Short mmCIF file of C-alpha atoms and ligand atoms in Angstrom, two decimals:
data_model
loop_
_atom_site.label_atom_id
_atom_site.label_comp_id
_atom_site.label_asym_id
_atom_site.label_seq_id
_atom_site.Cartn_x
_atom_site.Cartn_y
_atom_site.Cartn_z
CA UNK A 582 117.47 136.53 80.94
CA UNK A 583 120.15 134.73 79.00
CA UNK A 584 122.24 136.04 76.23
CA UNK A 585 122.35 133.69 73.24
CA UNK A 586 125.49 133.52 71.25
CA UNK A 587 125.76 132.05 67.66
CA UNK A 588 128.47 129.43 67.86
CA UNK A 589 127.91 127.67 64.26
CA UNK A 590 125.51 127.17 61.53
CA UNK A 591 122.99 124.22 62.15
CA UNK A 592 124.35 122.15 59.19
CA UNK A 593 128.01 122.35 60.93
CA UNK A 594 126.54 119.95 63.52
CA UNK A 595 124.89 117.13 62.11
CA UNK A 596 123.30 114.23 64.14
CA UNK A 597 125.67 112.16 66.07
CA UNK A 598 128.49 114.77 65.88
CA UNK A 599 129.91 117.02 68.56
CA UNK A 600 131.35 120.63 68.50
CA UNK A 601 133.77 122.27 70.97
CA UNK A 602 133.49 125.97 71.42
CA UNK A 603 134.84 128.54 73.62
CA UNK A 604 132.46 130.97 75.35
CA UNK A 605 133.92 133.46 77.73
CA UNK A 606 136.43 131.57 79.63
CA UNK A 607 134.55 128.18 79.39
CA UNK A 608 134.85 125.45 77.00
CA UNK A 609 131.60 123.82 76.02
CA UNK A 610 130.88 120.81 73.88
CA UNK A 611 127.42 120.70 71.98
CA UNK A 612 126.09 117.36 70.79
CA UNK A 613 123.38 116.79 68.23
CA UNK A 614 121.35 113.74 69.37
CA UNK A 615 118.99 112.86 66.69
CA UNK A 616 118.45 116.40 65.67
CA UNK A 617 118.26 117.84 69.35
CA UNK A 618 121.13 119.71 70.66
CA UNK A 619 122.56 119.73 74.16
CA UNK A 620 125.60 121.65 75.59
CA UNK A 621 127.57 120.94 78.51
CA UNK A 622 130.76 122.38 79.97
CA UNK A 623 133.72 120.50 78.59
CA UNK A 624 135.22 119.59 81.92
CA UNK A 625 134.57 116.42 83.92
CA UNK A 626 133.68 117.41 87.51
CA UNK A 627 135.77 114.42 88.84
CA UNK A 628 139.31 115.60 87.90
CA UNK A 629 138.69 118.25 85.29
CA UNK A 630 139.27 116.20 81.99
CA UNK A 631 137.70 117.25 78.60
CA UNK A 632 134.22 115.50 78.20
CA UNK A 633 134.37 116.09 74.55
CA UNK A 634 136.74 113.18 74.38
CA UNK A 635 134.29 111.04 75.94
CA UNK A 636 131.81 108.46 74.49
CA UNK A 637 128.01 109.23 73.93
CA UNK A 638 125.53 106.54 74.28
CA UNK A 639 122.14 107.74 73.82
CA UNK A 640 122.25 110.91 76.39
CA UNK A 641 124.81 109.22 78.55
CA UNK A 642 128.20 110.86 78.26
CA UNK A 643 131.06 108.76 79.67
CA UNK A 644 134.39 110.31 80.44
CA UNK A 645 137.17 108.58 79.20
CA UNK A 646 139.53 109.27 82.05
CA UNK A 647 137.77 107.30 84.70
CA UNK A 648 134.31 106.35 83.46
CA UNK A 649 132.06 108.86 85.22
CA UNK A 650 128.92 109.32 83.35
CA UNK A 651 126.46 112.34 82.92
CA UNK A 652 123.33 112.89 81.25
CA UNK A 653 123.74 115.61 78.54
CA UNK A 654 120.13 116.88 78.84
CA UNK A 655 120.42 117.98 82.37
CA UNK A 656 123.88 117.31 83.57
CA UNK A 657 123.05 114.91 86.15
CA UNK A 658 125.63 112.28 87.27
CA UNK A 659 124.71 108.93 85.98
CA UNK A 660 127.73 106.89 87.23
CA UNK A 661 130.55 107.64 89.59
CA UNK A 662 133.45 108.66 90.38
CA UNK A 663 132.06 112.10 89.78
CA UNK A 664 129.53 113.28 92.11
CA UNK A 665 128.94 116.67 91.04
CA UNK A 666 126.58 117.48 88.06
CA UNK A 667 128.27 118.92 85.05
CA UNK A 668 127.12 122.38 84.01
CA UNK A 669 124.56 122.52 81.05
CA UNK A 670 123.85 125.37 78.60
CA UNK A 671 120.54 126.22 76.88
CA UNK A 672 120.81 125.75 72.97
CA UNK A 673 118.38 127.14 70.50
CA UNK A 674 118.16 127.42 66.70
CA UNK A 675 117.56 130.71 65.09
CA UNK A 676 117.11 130.55 61.59
CA UNK A 677 120.11 128.60 60.46
CA UNK A 678 122.09 129.64 63.42
CA UNK A 679 123.08 127.23 66.43
CA UNK A 680 122.96 129.51 69.65
CA UNK A 681 123.89 128.74 73.24
CA UNK A 682 123.05 130.79 76.31
CA UNK A 683 126.06 132.57 77.82
CA UNK A 684 124.70 131.82 81.12
CA UNK A 685 121.94 129.25 82.08
S1 FES B 1409 138.18 112.87 85.26
FE1 FES B 1409 136.36 112.27 84.32
S2 FES B 1409 135.95 110.48 85.47
FE2 FES B 1409 137.71 111.15 86.41
#
């Protein structure tokens, strides 16, 4: 079972915004897409570049370095040059707290 960690208040991450947090030895970027929260490792699987600097179009997160694209809902690759999915983390809301799973 996953351990959930509080990373922020829900109001700290309004729709359309993103938040970068450190959890253990990992950097994670959390997105609010129309009121739903998604978290992925802040590291492109192509050449290790921060995905938090990327552009988000719907659920598609494009890395600014070479244009690889990932689905923030499940981490799947939508466009090369990356071929390995990015790690995702479960997100939940407990009262006013935004929490992510330490491990998925
Ligand atoms: S580092 Fe992200 S596409 Fe190359």
